[in-house]
Amino acid sequence: SQTIHQWPATLVQPVGSPLSLECTVEGTSNPNLYWYRQAAGRGLQLLFYSVGIGQISSEVPQNLSASRPQDRQFILSSKKLLLSDSGFYLCAWSVRQGMGYGYTFGSGTRLTVV
Amino acid sequence: AQSVTQLDSQVPVFEEAPVELRCNYSSSVSVYLFWYVQYPNQGLQLLLKYLSGSTLVESINGFEAEFNKSQTSFHLRKPSVHISDTAEYFCAVSEIGYSTLTFGKGTMLLVSP
């Protein structure tokens, strides 16, 4: 069966520090991968998605970046965190062939920038 | 472009009462529709989905949603809620052929005894 792992679960980082969040999927090949951010009262904001290794689409311009070095690995990064980067970050995957199955989400990372 | 509106940010209800969480979408083409549930500090879990066929879809824990094309709605209902249904519920839409879901802002369902 397919599983998605996301870590760490919680993170407290000072302003200006770097960030690296990792997401991996097991039990499937060629998934679409997604990073969302959830802020209180603002729903889920799509940050990045990827349909293949090295292929990243950015939905919102900001100081975050994403990379997909392997088929089932998706990394969210920042060189210098801002206070406004605080939030709940969710990784998700879907099958490549359309959205009929929806997404499967990871358990999320709670990031607090202080 | 697709969009989703969940008009109610919070819905308080007593245990064993019925509930309806509203969802309206905007799209010029055919869509897939989803409801997800999120418990505190957890990821989102798929509750139910509409792809095609019967407009009434059901989940294993008693929720149901009805696709209404003319009203572009996909409201979520449950005839009798439990304390354990307290969670945030997200409606989502995907235009057929697209690779992403667009989510509403969520509705917090608060069930009290």
PDB file of C-alpha atoms in Angstrom:
ATOM      1  CA  SER A   1       0.000   0.000   0.000  1.00  0.00           C
ATOM      2  CA  GLN A   2       1.022   3.577  -0.528  1.00  0.00           C
ATOM      3  CA  THR A   3       2.289   5.694   2.337  1.00  0.00           C
ATOM      4  CA  ILE A   4       3.539   9.249   2.600  1.00  0.00           C
ATOM      5  CA  HIS A   5       6.044  10.397   5.184  1.00  0.00           C
ATOM      6  CA  GLN A   6       6.641  13.980   6.175  1.00  0.00           C
ATOM      7  CA  TRP A   7       9.108  15.277   8.750  1.00  0.00           C
ATOM      8  CA  PRO A   8       9.710  16.849  11.115  1.00  0.00           C
ATOM      9  CA  ALA A   9       6.312  17.093  12.789  1.00  0.00           C
ATOM     10  CA  THR A  10       7.133  20.376  14.523  1.00  0.00           C
ATOM     11  CA  LEU A  11       9.878  22.912  14.018  1.00  0.00           C
ATOM     12  CA  VAL A  12      10.787  26.195  15.697  1.00  0.00           C
ATOM     13  CA  GLN A  13      13.263  28.280  13.740  1.00  0.00           C
ATOM     14  CA  PRO A  14      14.638  31.810  14.190  1.00  0.00           C
ATOM     15  CA  VAL A  15      14.067  34.479  11.585  1.00  0.00           C
ATOM     16  CA  GLY A  16      16.746  34.374   8.920  1.00  0.00           C
ATOM     17  CA  SER A  17      17.610  30.710   9.398  1.00  0.00           C
ATOM     18  CA  PRO A  18      17.386  28.138   6.581  1.00  0.00           C
ATOM     19  CA  LEU A  19      14.633  25.566   6.201  1.00  0.00           C
ATOM     20  CA  SER A  20      14.420  22.070   4.789  1.00  0.00           C
ATOM     21  CA  LEU A  21      11.264  19.971   4.976  1.00  0.00           C
ATOM     22  CA  GLU A  22      11.227  16.545   3.423  1.00  0.00           C
ATOM     23  CA  CYS A  23       8.451  14.399   2.054  1.00  0.00           C
ATOM     24  CA  THR A  24       8.726  10.878   0.669  1.00  0.00           C
ATOM     25  CA  VAL A  25       6.166   8.536  -0.833  1.00  0.00           C
ATOM     26  CA  GLU A  26       6.330   4.743  -0.793  1.00  0.00           C
ATOM     27  CA  GLY A  27       4.439   2.121  -2.736  1.00  0.00           C
ATOM     28  CA  THR A  28       3.859   4.029  -5.953  1.00  0.00           C
ATOM     29  CA  SER A  29       5.788   5.305  -8.959  1.00  0.00           C
ATOM     30  CA  ASN A  30       5.663   8.579 -10.885  1.00  0.00           C
ATOM     31  CA  PRO A  31       3.382  10.384  -8.447  1.00  0.00           C
ATOM     32  CA  ASN A  32       2.409  14.019  -8.680  1.00  0.00           C
ATOM     33  CA  LEU A  33       3.720  15.743  -5.542  1.00  0.00           C
ATOM     34  CA  TYR A  34       2.453  18.895  -3.835  1.00  0.00           C
ATOM     35  CA  TRP A  35       3.366  21.312  -1.052  1.00  0.00           C
ATOM     36  CA  TYR A  36       0.555  23.260   0.607  1.00  0.00           C
ATOM     37  CA  ARG A  37       0.646  25.770   3.435  1.00  0.00           C
ATOM     38  CA  GLN A  38      -2.219  26.215   5.840  1.00  0.00           C
ATOM     39  CA  ALA A  39      -2.567  29.418   7.829  1.00  0.00           C
ATOM     40  CA  ALA A  40      -5.348  30.077  10.303  1.00  0.00           C
ATOM     41  CA  GLY A  41      -8.525  31.205   8.556  1.00  0.00           C
ATOM     42  CA  ARG A  42      -6.932  31.119   5.131  1.00  0.00           C
ATOM     43  CA  GLY A  43      -7.483  27.566   4.012  1.00  0.00           C
ATOM     44  CA  LEU A  44      -4.887  25.673   2.022  1.00  0.00           C
ATOM     45  CA  GLN A  45      -2.552  27.552  -0.266  1.00  0.00           C
ATOM     46  CA  LEU A  46      -0.816  25.577  -3.013  1.00  0.00           C
ATOM     47  CA  LEU A  47       2.884  26.451  -2.960  1.00  0.00           C
ATOM     48  CA  PHE A  48       4.497  24.034  -5.403  1.00  0.00           C
ATOM     49  CA  TYR A  49       3.678  20.951  -7.389  1.00  0.00           C
ATOM     50  CA  SER A  50       5.732  18.531  -9.417  1.00  0.00           C
ATOM     51  CA  VAL A  51       4.812  16.066 -12.133  1.00  0.00           C
ATOM     52  CA  GLY A  52       8.296  14.555 -12.413  1.00  0.00           C
ATOM     53  CA  ILE A  53      11.937  14.643 -11.307  1.00  0.00           C
ATOM     54  CA  GLY A  54      13.301  18.152 -11.586  1.00  0.00           C
ATOM     55  CA  GLN A  55       9.934  19.552 -12.741  1.00  0.00           C
ATOM     56  CA  ILE A  56       8.606  22.162 -10.290  1.00  0.00           C
ATOM     57  CA  SER A  57       5.701  24.535 -10.756  1.00  0.00           C
ATOM     58  CA  SER A  58       5.490  27.471  -8.386  1.00  0.00           C
ATOM     59  CA  GLU A  59       2.091  28.887  -7.594  1.00  0.00           C
ATOM     60  CA  VAL A  60       2.997  31.702  -5.236  1.00  0.00           C
ATOM     61  CA  PRO A  61       6.154  33.859  -5.519  1.00  0.00           C
ATOM     62  CA  GLN A  62       7.929  33.996  -2.161  1.00  0.00           C
ATOM     63  CA  ASN A  63      11.187  33.098  -0.477  1.00  0.00           C
ATOM     64  CA  LEU A  64      10.465  29.365  -0.534  1.00  0.00           C
ATOM     65  CA  SER A  65      11.675  26.879  -3.125  1.00  0.00           C
ATOM     66  CA  ALA A  66      11.048  23.211  -3.851  1.00  0.00           C
ATOM     67  CA  SER A  67      13.079  20.426  -5.376  1.00  0.00           C
ATOM     68  CA  ARG A  68      12.412  16.877  -6.493  1.00  0.00           C
ATOM     69  CA  PRO A  69      15.742  15.083  -6.602  1.00  0.00           C
ATOM     70  CA  GLN A  70      14.169  11.616  -6.801  1.00  0.00           C
ATOM     71  CA  ASP A  71      10.883  10.269  -8.121  1.00  0.00           C
ATOM     72  CA  ARG A  72       9.286   9.925  -4.688  1.00  0.00           C
ATOM     73  CA  GLN A  73      11.062  12.691  -2.766  1.00  0.00           C
ATOM     74  CA  PHE A  74       9.912  16.296  -2.511  1.00  0.00           C
ATOM     75  CA  ILE A  75      11.796  18.925  -0.520  1.00  0.00           C
ATOM     76  CA  LEU A  76      10.663  22.382   0.566  1.00  0.00           C
ATOM     77  CA  SER A  77      13.441  24.848   1.340  1.00  0.00           C
ATOM     78  CA  SER A  78      14.215  28.398   2.272  1.00  0.00           C
ATOM     79  CA  LYS A  79      17.515  30.199   2.572  1.00  0.00           C
ATOM     80  CA  LYS A  80      16.220  32.773   5.085  1.00  0.00           C
ATOM     81  CA  LEU A  81      12.950  32.342   6.935  1.00  0.00           C
ATOM     82  CA  LEU A  82      10.549  35.208   7.561  1.00  0.00           C
ATOM     83  CA  LEU A  83       8.012  35.496  10.370  1.00  0.00           C
ATOM     84  CA  SER A  84       5.289  35.194   7.738  1.00  0.00           C
ATOM     85  CA  ASP A  85       6.542  31.707   6.832  1.00  0.00           C
ATOM     86  CA  SER A  86       5.009  30.313  10.017  1.00  0.00           C
ATOM     87  CA  GLY A  87       2.221  27.850   9.358  1.00  0.00           C
ATOM     88  CA  PHE A  88       1.273  24.237   8.887  1.00  0.00           C
ATOM     89  CA  TYR A  89       2.940  22.697   5.841  1.00  0.00           C
ATOM     90  CA  LEU A  90       1.373  19.726   4.148  1.00  0.00           C
ATOM     91  CA  CYS A  91       2.815  17.435   1.518  1.00  0.00           C
ATOM     92  CA  ALA A  92       0.500  15.407  -0.705  1.00  0.00           C
ATOM     93  CA  TRP A  93       0.668  13.025  -3.625  1.00  0.00           C
ATOM     94  CA  SER A  94      -1.708  11.930  -6.358  1.00  0.00           C
ATOM     95  CA  VAL A  95      -1.567   9.464  -9.215  1.00  0.00           C
ATOM     96  CA  ARG A  96      -0.205  10.875 -12.447  1.00  0.00           C
ATOM     97  CA  GLN A  97      -3.269   9.936 -14.478  1.00  0.00           C
ATOM     98  CA  GLY A  98      -5.764  12.603 -13.491  1.00  0.00           C
ATOM     99  CA  MET A  99      -7.367  13.729 -10.258  1.00  0.00           C
ATOM    100  CA  GLY A 100     -10.022  11.048  -9.893  1.00  0.00           C
ATOM    101  CA  TYR A 101      -8.358   9.655  -6.786  1.00  0.00           C
ATOM    102  CA  GLY A 102      -7.751  13.036  -5.197  1.00  0.00           C
ATOM    103  CA  TYR A 103      -4.796  13.631  -2.941  1.00  0.00           C
ATOM    104  CA  THR A 104      -3.282  11.661  -0.097  1.00  0.00           C
ATOM    105  CA  PHE A 105      -1.784  13.973   2.507  1.00  0.00           C
ATOM    106  CA  GLY A 106       1.103  13.597   4.888  1.00  0.00           C
ATOM    107  CA  SER A 107       0.676  14.366   8.584  1.00  0.00           C
ATOM    108  CA  GLY A 108       2.082  17.877   8.251  1.00  0.00           C
ATOM    109  CA  THR A 109       4.851  20.017   9.758  1.00  0.00           C
ATOM    110  CA  ARG A 110       4.014  22.806  12.178  1.00  0.00           C
ATOM    111  CA  LEU A 111       6.606  25.560  11.544  1.00  0.00           C
ATOM    112  CA  THR A 112       6.952  28.454  13.947  1.00  0.00           C
ATOM    113  CA  VAL A 113       9.367  31.193  13.001  1.00  0.00           C
ATOM    114  CA  VAL A 114      10.452  33.267  16.011  1.00  0.00           C
TER     115      VAL A 114
ATOM    116  CA  ALA B   1     -10.307  29.148 -13.383  1.00  0.00           C
ATOM    117  CA  GLN B   2     -11.822  26.982 -10.681  1.00  0.00           C
ATOM    118  CA  SER B   3     -12.731  28.273  -7.226  1.00  0.00           C
ATOM    119  CA  VAL B   4     -14.495  26.993  -4.120  1.00  0.00           C
ATOM    120  CA  THR B   5     -16.559  28.891  -1.582  1.00  0.00           C
ATOM    121  CA  GLN B   6     -17.369  27.593   1.872  1.00  0.00           C
ATOM    122  CA  LEU B   7     -19.589  30.292   3.287  1.00  0.00           C
ATOM    123  CA  ASP B   8     -19.538  29.126   6.898  1.00  0.00           C
ATOM    124  CA  SER B   9     -16.225  29.356   8.721  1.00  0.00           C
ATOM    125  CA  GLN B  10     -17.720  27.726  11.809  1.00  0.00           C
ATOM    126  CA  VAL B  11     -20.831  25.611  12.422  1.00  0.00           C
ATOM    127  CA  PRO B  12     -21.769  24.864  16.045  1.00  0.00           C
ATOM    128  CA  VAL B  13     -24.234  22.030  16.591  1.00  0.00           C
ATOM    129  CA  PHE B  14     -25.422  19.804  19.410  1.00  0.00           C
ATOM    130  CA  GLU B  15     -24.704  16.102  19.466  1.00  0.00           C
ATOM    131  CA  GLU B  16     -27.256  13.962  17.576  1.00  0.00           C
ATOM    132  CA  ALA B  17     -28.522  16.978  15.629  1.00  0.00           C
ATOM    133  CA  PRO B  18     -28.377  17.084  11.808  1.00  0.00           C
ATOM    134  CA  VAL B  19     -25.807  19.270  10.071  1.00  0.00           C
ATOM    135  CA  GLU B  20     -25.160  20.654   6.603  1.00  0.00           C
ATOM    136  CA  LEU B  21     -21.841  22.176   5.543  1.00  0.00           C
ATOM    137  CA  ARG B  22     -22.177  24.247   2.410  1.00  0.00           C
ATOM    138  CA  CYS B  23     -19.860  24.237  -0.588  1.00  0.00           C
ATOM    139  CA  ASN B  24     -20.245  26.069  -3.877  1.00  0.00           C
ATOM    140  CA  TYR B  25     -17.786  25.948  -6.733  1.00  0.00           C
ATOM    141  CA  SER B  26     -17.135  27.913  -9.873  1.00  0.00           C
ATOM    142  CA  SER B  27     -15.941  26.307 -13.076  1.00  0.00           C
ATOM    143  CA  SER B  28     -16.754  26.461 -16.763  1.00  0.00           C
ATOM    144  CA  VAL B  29     -16.003  22.786 -17.381  1.00  0.00           C
ATOM    145  CA  SER B  30     -16.711  19.398 -15.824  1.00  0.00           C
ATOM    146  CA  VAL B  31     -15.237  18.865 -12.384  1.00  0.00           C
ATOM    147  CA  TYR B  32     -14.377  16.339  -9.735  1.00  0.00           C
ATOM    148  CA  LEU B  33     -15.493  17.283  -6.211  1.00  0.00           C
ATOM    149  CA  PHE B  34     -14.108  16.216  -2.852  1.00  0.00           C
ATOM    150  CA  TRP B  35     -14.665  16.633   0.855  1.00  0.00           C
ATOM    151  CA  TYR B  36     -11.698  16.264   3.209  1.00  0.00           C
ATOM    152  CA  VAL B  37     -11.677  16.207   7.016  1.00  0.00           C
ATOM    153  CA  GLN B  38      -8.844  17.465   9.227  1.00  0.00           C
ATOM    154  CA  TYR B  39      -8.502  16.658  12.917  1.00  0.00           C
ATOM    155  CA  PRO B  40      -6.276  18.953  15.036  1.00  0.00           C
ATOM    156  CA  ASN B  41      -2.612  18.934  14.048  1.00  0.00           C
ATOM    157  CA  GLN B  42      -3.124  16.228  11.467  1.00  0.00           C
ATOM    158  CA  GLY B  43      -3.120  16.045   7.694  1.00  0.00           C
ATOM    159  CA  LEU B  44      -6.291  15.986   5.642  1.00  0.00           C
ATOM    160  CA  GLN B  45      -8.180  12.733   5.075  1.00  0.00           C
ATOM    161  CA  LEU B  46     -10.464  12.079   2.130  1.00  0.00           C
ATOM    162  CA  LEU B  47     -14.063  11.828   3.310  1.00  0.00           C
ATOM    163  CA  LEU B  48     -15.892  11.345   0.016  1.00  0.00           C
ATOM    164  CA  LYS B  49     -15.742  12.314  -3.636  1.00  0.00           C
ATOM    165  CA  TYR B  50     -17.907  12.816  -6.690  1.00  0.00           C
ATOM    166  CA  LEU B  51     -16.478  11.845 -10.055  1.00  0.00           C
ATOM    167  CA  SER B  52     -19.504  10.956 -12.171  1.00  0.00           C
ATOM    168  CA  GLY B  53     -22.698   8.927 -12.070  1.00  0.00           C
ATOM    169  CA  SER B  54     -24.997   9.097  -9.043  1.00  0.00           C
ATOM    170  CA  THR B  55     -25.103  12.621  -7.679  1.00  0.00           C
ATOM    171  CA  LEU B  56     -25.400  11.384  -4.079  1.00  0.00           C
ATOM    172  CA  VAL B  57     -22.196  10.012  -2.578  1.00  0.00           C
ATOM    173  CA  GLU B  58     -21.693   8.580   0.890  1.00  0.00           C
ATOM    174  CA  SER B  59     -18.840   8.035   3.306  1.00  0.00           C
ATOM    175  CA  ILE B  60     -18.357   5.082   5.653  1.00  0.00           C
ATOM    176  CA  ASN B  61     -19.051   7.181   8.761  1.00  0.00           C
ATOM    177  CA  GLY B  62     -22.498   8.468   7.844  1.00  0.00           C
ATOM    178  CA  PHE B  63     -21.726  11.637   5.892  1.00  0.00           C
ATOM    179  CA  GLU B  64     -23.210  12.203   2.453  1.00  0.00           C
ATOM    180  CA  ALA B  65     -22.894  14.897  -0.190  1.00  0.00           C
ATOM    181  CA  GLU B  66     -25.003  15.697  -3.210  1.00  0.00           C
ATOM    182  CA  PHE B  67     -23.682  17.142  -6.434  1.00  0.00           C
ATOM    183  CA  ASN B  68     -26.029  19.760  -7.864  1.00  0.00           C
ATOM    184  CA  LYS B  69     -24.795  20.905 -11.250  1.00  0.00           C
ATOM    185  CA  SER B  70     -27.417  23.618 -11.765  1.00  0.00           C
ATOM    186  CA  GLN B  71     -26.591  25.228  -8.424  1.00  0.00           C
ATOM    187  CA  THR B  72     -22.861  24.365  -8.652  1.00  0.00           C
ATOM    188  CA  SER B  73     -23.007  22.997  -5.128  1.00  0.00           C
ATOM    189  CA  PHE B  74     -21.670  19.990  -3.246  1.00  0.00           C
ATOM    190  CA  HIS B  75     -23.068  20.326   0.280  1.00  0.00           C
ATOM    191  CA  LEU B  76     -22.059  17.859   2.993  1.00  0.00           C
ATOM    192  CA  ARG B  77     -24.697  16.478   5.336  1.00  0.00           C
ATOM    193  CA  LYS B  78     -25.033  14.139   8.265  1.00  0.00           C
ATOM    194  CA  PRO B  79     -28.388  13.302   9.890  1.00  0.00           C
ATOM    195  CA  SER B  80     -26.976  12.862  13.396  1.00  0.00           C
ATOM    196  CA  VAL B  81     -23.532  14.100  14.457  1.00  0.00           C
ATOM    197  CA  HIS B  82     -21.249  12.766  17.193  1.00  0.00           C
ATOM    198  CA  ILE B  83     -18.747  14.559  19.390  1.00  0.00           C
ATOM    199  CA  SER B  84     -16.021  12.792  17.421  1.00  0.00           C
ATOM    200  CA  ASP B  85     -17.122  14.572  14.229  1.00  0.00           C
ATOM    201  CA  THR B  86     -15.642  17.794  15.604  1.00  0.00           C
ATOM    202  CA  ALA B  87     -13.044  18.736  13.001  1.00  0.00           C
ATOM    203  CA  GLU B  88     -12.407  21.075  10.099  1.00  0.00           C
ATOM    204  CA  TYR B  89     -13.957  20.132   6.765  1.00  0.00           C
ATOM    205  CA  PHE B  90     -12.598  21.222   3.402  1.00  0.00           C
ATOM    206  CA  CYS B  91     -14.362  21.139   0.071  1.00  0.00           C
ATOM    207  CA  ALA B  92     -12.153  20.847  -3.020  1.00  0.00           C
ATOM    208  CA  VAL B  93     -12.600  20.923  -6.785  1.00  0.00           C
ATOM    209  CA  SER B  94     -10.529  19.819  -9.717  1.00  0.00           C
ATOM    210  CA  GLU B  95     -11.365  20.549 -13.313  1.00  0.00           C
ATOM    211  CA  ILE B  96     -11.092  17.366 -15.308  1.00  0.00           C
ATOM    212  CA  GLY B  97      -7.714  17.304 -17.011  1.00  0.00           C
ATOM    213  CA  TYR B  98      -5.986  19.465 -14.402  1.00  0.00           C
ATOM    214  CA  SER B  99      -3.333  18.226 -11.981  1.00  0.00           C
ATOM    215  CA  THR B 100      -4.242  20.235  -8.896  1.00  0.00           C
ATOM    216  CA  LEU B 101      -7.066  20.591  -6.398  1.00  0.00           C
ATOM    217  CA  THR B 102      -8.429  23.959  -5.312  1.00  0.00           C
ATOM    218  CA  PHE B 103      -9.624  24.021  -1.721  1.00  0.00           C
ATOM    219  CA  GLY B 104     -12.160  26.137   0.090  1.00  0.00           C
ATOM    220  CA  LYS B 105     -11.165  27.934   3.279  1.00  0.00           C
ATOM    221  CA  GLY B 106     -12.676  25.229   5.444  1.00  0.00           C
ATOM    222  CA  THR B 107     -15.589  24.949   7.864  1.00  0.00           C
ATOM    223  CA  MET B 108     -14.972  24.140  11.498  1.00  0.00           C
ATOM    224  CA  LEU B 109     -17.677  21.791  12.791  1.00  0.00           C
ATOM    225  CA  LEU B 110     -18.039  22.105  16.564  1.00  0.00           C
ATOM    226  CA  VAL B 111     -20.192  19.403  18.160  1.00  0.00           C
ATOM    227  CA  SER B 112     -21.130  19.914  21.787  1.00  0.00           C
ATOM    228  CA  PRO B 113     -22.995  17.620  24.206  1.00  0.00           C
TER     229      PRO B 113
END
